[in-house]
PDB file of C-alpha atoms in Angstrom:
ATOM      1  CA  UNK X 112      70.665  14.132  17.951  1.00 46.00           C
ATOM      2  CA  UNK X 113      70.737   9.825  17.909  1.00 48.00           C
ATOM      3  CA  UNK X 114      66.828  10.031  17.656  1.00 50.00           C
ATOM      4  CA  UNK X 115      67.160  12.207  14.669  1.00 48.00           C
ATOM      5  CA  UNK X 116      69.052   9.526  12.934  1.00 51.00           C
ATOM      6  CA  UNK X 117      68.086   6.481  14.061  1.00 54.00           C
ATOM      7  CA  UNK X 118      64.390   7.042  12.329  1.00 61.00           C
ATOM      8  CA  UNK X 119      61.883   9.774  11.679  1.00 71.00           C
ATOM      9  CA  UNK X 120      63.078  12.114   9.164  1.00 75.00           C
ATOM     10  CA  UNK X 121      66.765  10.781   8.877  1.00 73.00           C
ATOM     11  CA  UNK X 122      65.233   7.175   7.607  1.00 70.00           C
ATOM     12  CA  UNK X 123      62.157   8.932   4.987  1.00 71.00           C
ATOM     13  CA  UNK X 124      64.647  10.742   3.477  1.00 74.00           C
ATOM     14  CA  UNK X 125      66.845   7.984   3.369  1.00 73.00           C
ATOM     15  CA  UNK X 126      63.824   5.809   1.633  1.00 76.00           C
ATOM     16  CA  UNK X 127      63.272   8.203  -0.698  1.00 81.00           C
ATOM     17  CA  UNK X 128      66.169   7.473  -3.828  1.00 80.00           C
ATOM     18  CA  UNK X 129      64.907   3.711  -2.802  1.00 77.00           C
ATOM     19  CA  UNK X 130      61.711   4.446  -3.799  1.00 82.00           C
ATOM     20  CA  UNK X 131      62.553   6.731  -6.866  1.00 82.00           C
ATOM     21  CA  UNK X 132      64.584   3.945  -8.109  1.00 80.00           C
ATOM     22  CA  UNK X 133      61.864   1.461  -7.910  1.00 83.00           C
ATOM     23  CA  UNK X 134      59.113   3.401  -9.254  1.00 83.00           C
ATOM     24  CA  UNK X 135      61.660   4.078 -12.651  1.00 82.00           C
ATOM     25  CA  UNK X 136      62.689   0.479 -12.921  1.00 85.00           C
ATOM     26  CA  UNK X 137      59.109  -0.440 -13.019  1.00 85.00           C
ATOM     27  CA  UNK X 138      58.600   2.314 -15.488  1.00 84.00           C
ATOM     28  CA  UNK X 139      60.979   1.217 -17.591  1.00 84.00           C
ATOM     29  CA  UNK X 140      60.216  -2.417 -17.466  1.00 86.00           C
ATOM     30  CA  UNK X 141      56.763  -1.585 -18.427  1.00 86.00           C
ATOM     31  CA  UNK X 142      58.401   0.731 -21.393  1.00 85.00           C
ATOM     32  CA  UNK X 143      60.563  -2.123 -22.539  1.00 87.00           C
ATOM     33  CA  UNK X 144      57.661  -4.651 -22.762  1.00 89.00           C
ATOM     34  CA  UNK X 145      55.457  -2.156 -24.746  1.00 86.00           C
ATOM     35  CA  UNK X 146      58.340  -1.460 -27.159  1.00 88.00           C
ATOM     36  CA  UNK X 147      58.977  -4.957 -27.433  1.00 90.00           C
ATOM     37  CA  UNK X 148      55.412  -5.554 -28.415  1.00 90.00           C
ATOM     38  CA  UNK X 149      54.995  -2.602 -30.989  1.00 88.00           C
ATOM     39  CA  UNK X 150      58.731  -4.095 -32.683  1.00 91.00           C
ATOM     40  CA  UNK X 151      56.830  -7.324 -32.847  1.00 92.00           C
ATOM     41  CA  UNK X 152      53.493  -5.880 -33.996  1.00 91.00           C
ATOM     42  CA  UNK X 153      55.459  -4.049 -36.379  1.00 91.00           C
ATOM     43  CA  UNK X 154      57.550  -6.642 -38.188  1.00 93.00           C
ATOM     44  CA  UNK X 155      54.360  -9.070 -38.208  1.00 91.00           C
ATOM     45  CA  UNK X 156      52.648  -6.080 -40.522  1.00 90.00           C
ATOM     46  CA  UNK X 157      55.452  -5.709 -42.861  1.00 92.00           C
ATOM     47  CA  UNK X 158      55.704  -9.656 -43.363  1.00 92.00           C
ATOM     48  CA  UNK X 159      52.323  -9.713 -44.099  1.00 92.00           C
ATOM     49  CA  UNK X 160      52.198  -6.858 -46.411  1.00 88.00           C
ATOM     50  CA  UNK X 161      54.913  -7.960 -48.328  1.00 91.00           C
ATOM     51  CA  UNK X 162      53.846 -11.791 -48.696  1.00 92.00           C
ATOM     52  CA  UNK X 163      50.474  -9.819 -49.787  1.00 90.00           C
ATOM     53  CA  UNK X 164      52.156  -7.855 -52.426  1.00 88.00           C
ATOM     54  CA  UNK X 165      53.967 -10.684 -54.154  1.00 90.00           C
ATOM     55  CA  UNK X 166      51.068 -13.337 -54.173  1.00 93.00           C
ATOM     56  CA  UNK X 167      48.818 -10.537 -55.251  1.00 87.00           C
ATOM     57  CA  UNK X 168      51.276  -9.214 -58.027  1.00 89.00           C
ATOM     58  CA  UNK X 169      51.295 -13.039 -59.346  1.00 92.00           C
ATOM     59  CA  UNK X 170      47.906 -13.882 -58.917  1.00 90.00           C
ATOM     60  CA  UNK X 171      46.932 -10.473 -61.319  1.00 86.00           C
ATOM     61  CA  UNK X 172      49.505 -10.828 -63.771  1.00 90.00           C
ATOM     62  CA  UNK X 173      48.010 -14.242 -64.355  1.00 91.00           C
ATOM     63  CA  UNK X 174      44.602 -13.437 -64.205  1.00 87.00           C
ATOM     64  CA  UNK X 175      45.173 -10.393 -66.699  1.00 88.00           C
ATOM     65  CA  UNK X 176      47.022 -12.890 -69.328  1.00 89.00           C
ATOM     66  CA  UNK X 177      44.266 -15.038 -68.664  1.00 90.00           C
ATOM     67  CA  UNK X 178      41.440 -12.746 -69.035  1.00 88.00           C
ATOM     68  CA  UNK X 179      43.533 -11.482 -72.213  1.00 89.00           C
ATOM     69  CA  UNK X 180      43.799 -14.874 -73.936  1.00 91.00           C
ATOM     70  CA  UNK X 181      39.978 -15.473 -73.266  1.00 92.00           C
ATOM     71  CA  UNK X 182      38.793 -12.055 -74.995  1.00 90.00           C
ATOM     72  CA  UNK X 183      41.332 -11.187 -77.177  1.00 91.00           C
ATOM     73  CA  UNK X 184      38.927  -9.389 -79.550  1.00 93.00           C
ATOM     74  CA  UNK X 185      37.939  -6.712 -76.754  1.00 92.00           C
ATOM     75  CA  UNK X 186      41.626  -6.403 -75.389  1.00 88.00           C
ATOM     76  CA  UNK X 187      41.524  -2.708 -75.190  1.00 91.00           C
ATOM     77  CA  UNK X 188      38.070  -2.872 -72.811  1.00 91.00           C
ATOM     78  CA  UNK X 189      39.709  -5.634 -70.882  1.00 89.00           C
ATOM     79  CA  UNK X 190      42.735  -3.948 -70.231  1.00 88.00           C
ATOM     80  CA  UNK X 191      40.547  -0.534 -69.195  1.00 90.00           C
ATOM     81  CA  UNK X 192      38.369  -2.436 -66.839  1.00 90.00           C
ATOM     82  CA  UNK X 193      41.050  -4.410 -65.194  1.00 87.00           C
ATOM     83  CA  UNK X 194      43.211  -1.164 -64.741  1.00 88.00           C
ATOM     84  CA  UNK X 195      39.908   0.467 -63.085  1.00 92.00           C
ATOM     85  CA  UNK X 196      39.721  -2.462 -61.106  1.00 90.00           C
ATOM     86  CA  UNK X 197      43.086  -2.127 -59.622  1.00 87.00           C
ATOM     87  CA  UNK X 198      43.590   1.198 -59.053  1.00 90.00           C
ATOM     88  CA  UNK X 199      40.117   1.059 -57.063  1.00 93.00           C
ATOM     89  CA  UNK X 200      41.511  -2.050 -55.143  1.00 88.00           C
ATOM     90  CA  UNK X 201      44.976  -0.137 -54.201  1.00 87.00           C
ATOM     91  CA  UNK X 202      42.622   3.007 -52.855  1.00 92.00           C
ATOM     92  CA  UNK X 203      40.809   0.347 -50.425  1.00 94.00           C
ATOM     93  CA  UNK X 204      43.861  -0.717 -49.458  1.00 86.00           C
ATOM     94  CA  UNK X 205      45.825   2.234 -48.589  1.00 89.00           C
ATOM     95  CA  UNK X 206      42.410   3.196 -46.763  1.00 90.00           C
ATOM     96  CA  UNK X 207      42.960   0.120 -44.617  1.00 89.00           C
ATOM     97  CA  UNK X 208      46.387   0.658 -43.718  1.00 85.00           C
ATOM     98  CA  UNK X 209      45.850   3.908 -43.071  1.00 87.00           C
ATOM     99  CA  UNK X 210      43.204   3.073 -39.959  1.00 86.00           C
ATOM    100  CA  UNK X 211      45.829   0.496 -39.150  1.00 81.00           C
ATOM    101  CA  UNK X 212      48.636   2.823 -38.664  1.00 78.00           C
ATOM    102  CA  UNK X 213      45.824   5.674 -36.985  1.00 77.00           C
ATOM    103  CA  UNK X 214      44.867   2.857 -34.428  1.00 70.00           C
ATOM    104  CA  UNK X 215      48.060   1.991 -33.328  1.00 65.00           C
ATOM    105  CA  UNK X 216      49.420   5.819 -32.683  1.00 60.00           C
ATOM    106  CA  UNK X 217      49.049   4.842 -28.807  1.00 67.00           C
ATOM    107  CA  UNK X 218      52.133   2.790 -29.177  1.00 63.00           C
ATOM    108  CA  UNK X 219      53.044   4.036 -24.951  1.00 68.00           C
ATOM    109  CA  UNK X 220      49.922   4.584 -23.553  1.00 72.00           C
ATOM    110  CA  UNK X 221      50.224   2.463 -20.286  1.00 73.00           C
ATOM    111  CA  UNK X 222      53.437   3.897 -19.532  1.00 72.00           C
ATOM    112  CA  UNK X 223      52.454   7.152 -20.205  1.00 75.00           C
ATOM    113  CA  UNK X 224      49.305   6.737 -18.295  1.00 80.00           C
ATOM    114  CA  UNK X 225      51.406   5.204 -15.239  1.00 78.00           C
ATOM    115  CA  UNK X 226      54.031   8.219 -15.523  1.00 76.00           C
ATOM    116  CA  UNK X 227      51.096  10.777 -15.158  1.00 81.00           C
ATOM    117  CA  UNK X 228      49.590   8.310 -12.402  1.00 83.00           C
ATOM    118  CA  UNK X 229      53.030   8.898 -10.490  1.00 78.00           C
ATOM    119  CA  UNK X 230      53.442  12.601 -11.120  1.00 76.00           C
ATOM    120  CA  UNK X 231      49.582  13.147 -10.010  1.00 82.00           C
ATOM    121  CA  UNK X 232      50.638  11.297  -7.050  1.00 80.00           C
ATOM    122  CA  UNK X 233      53.747  12.907  -6.654  1.00 74.00           C
ATOM    123  CA  UNK X 234      52.234  16.708  -6.572  1.00 76.00           C
ATOM    124  CA  UNK X 235      49.470  15.221  -4.366  1.00 78.00           C
ATOM    125  CA  UNK X 236      52.141  14.712  -1.688  1.00 74.00           C
ATOM    126  CA  UNK X 237      53.891  17.599  -2.070  1.00 68.00           C
ATOM    127  CA  UNK X 238      50.524  19.712  -1.234  1.00 68.00           C
ATOM    128  CA  UNK X 239      49.775  17.623   1.928  1.00 59.00           C
ATOM    129  CA  UNK X 240      52.996  18.354   3.477  1.00 52.00           C
ATOM    130  CA  UNK X 241      53.657  21.685   3.385  1.00 52.00           C
ATOM    131  CA  UNK X 242      51.971  23.934   5.468  1.00 50.00           C
ATOM    132  CA  UNK X 243      48.491  25.994   4.737  1.00 50.00           C
ATOM    133  CA  UNK X 244      49.823  29.017   5.655  1.00 49.00           C
TER     134      UNK X 244
END
């Protein structure tokens, strides 16, 4: 009985919780790092979008006033052309934002890959320890 508790099976069984906690701790650290990176990425993009909208709006208003004052006699044609231009630019910006959103869908890819690898290794160990009968 002493040999059973001194090593072998007992030692292996008592080491499982320690190993499991170590794996969980590592995965949580990785998840936290990815979450922090994602948060910084979103905040940076949001601040850039807000600055872009503010400066672009001011620039558009000033440009429209300038063009209208220079071409007052053709103001209907100028307003029509500028409206088409601004709608086209809005569509291009929308397409770029959609592409950016699709590119960042793999937010926790590294954590998921590591968890998948852990699962694969656990399944391999479970299959290795079973009796082939």
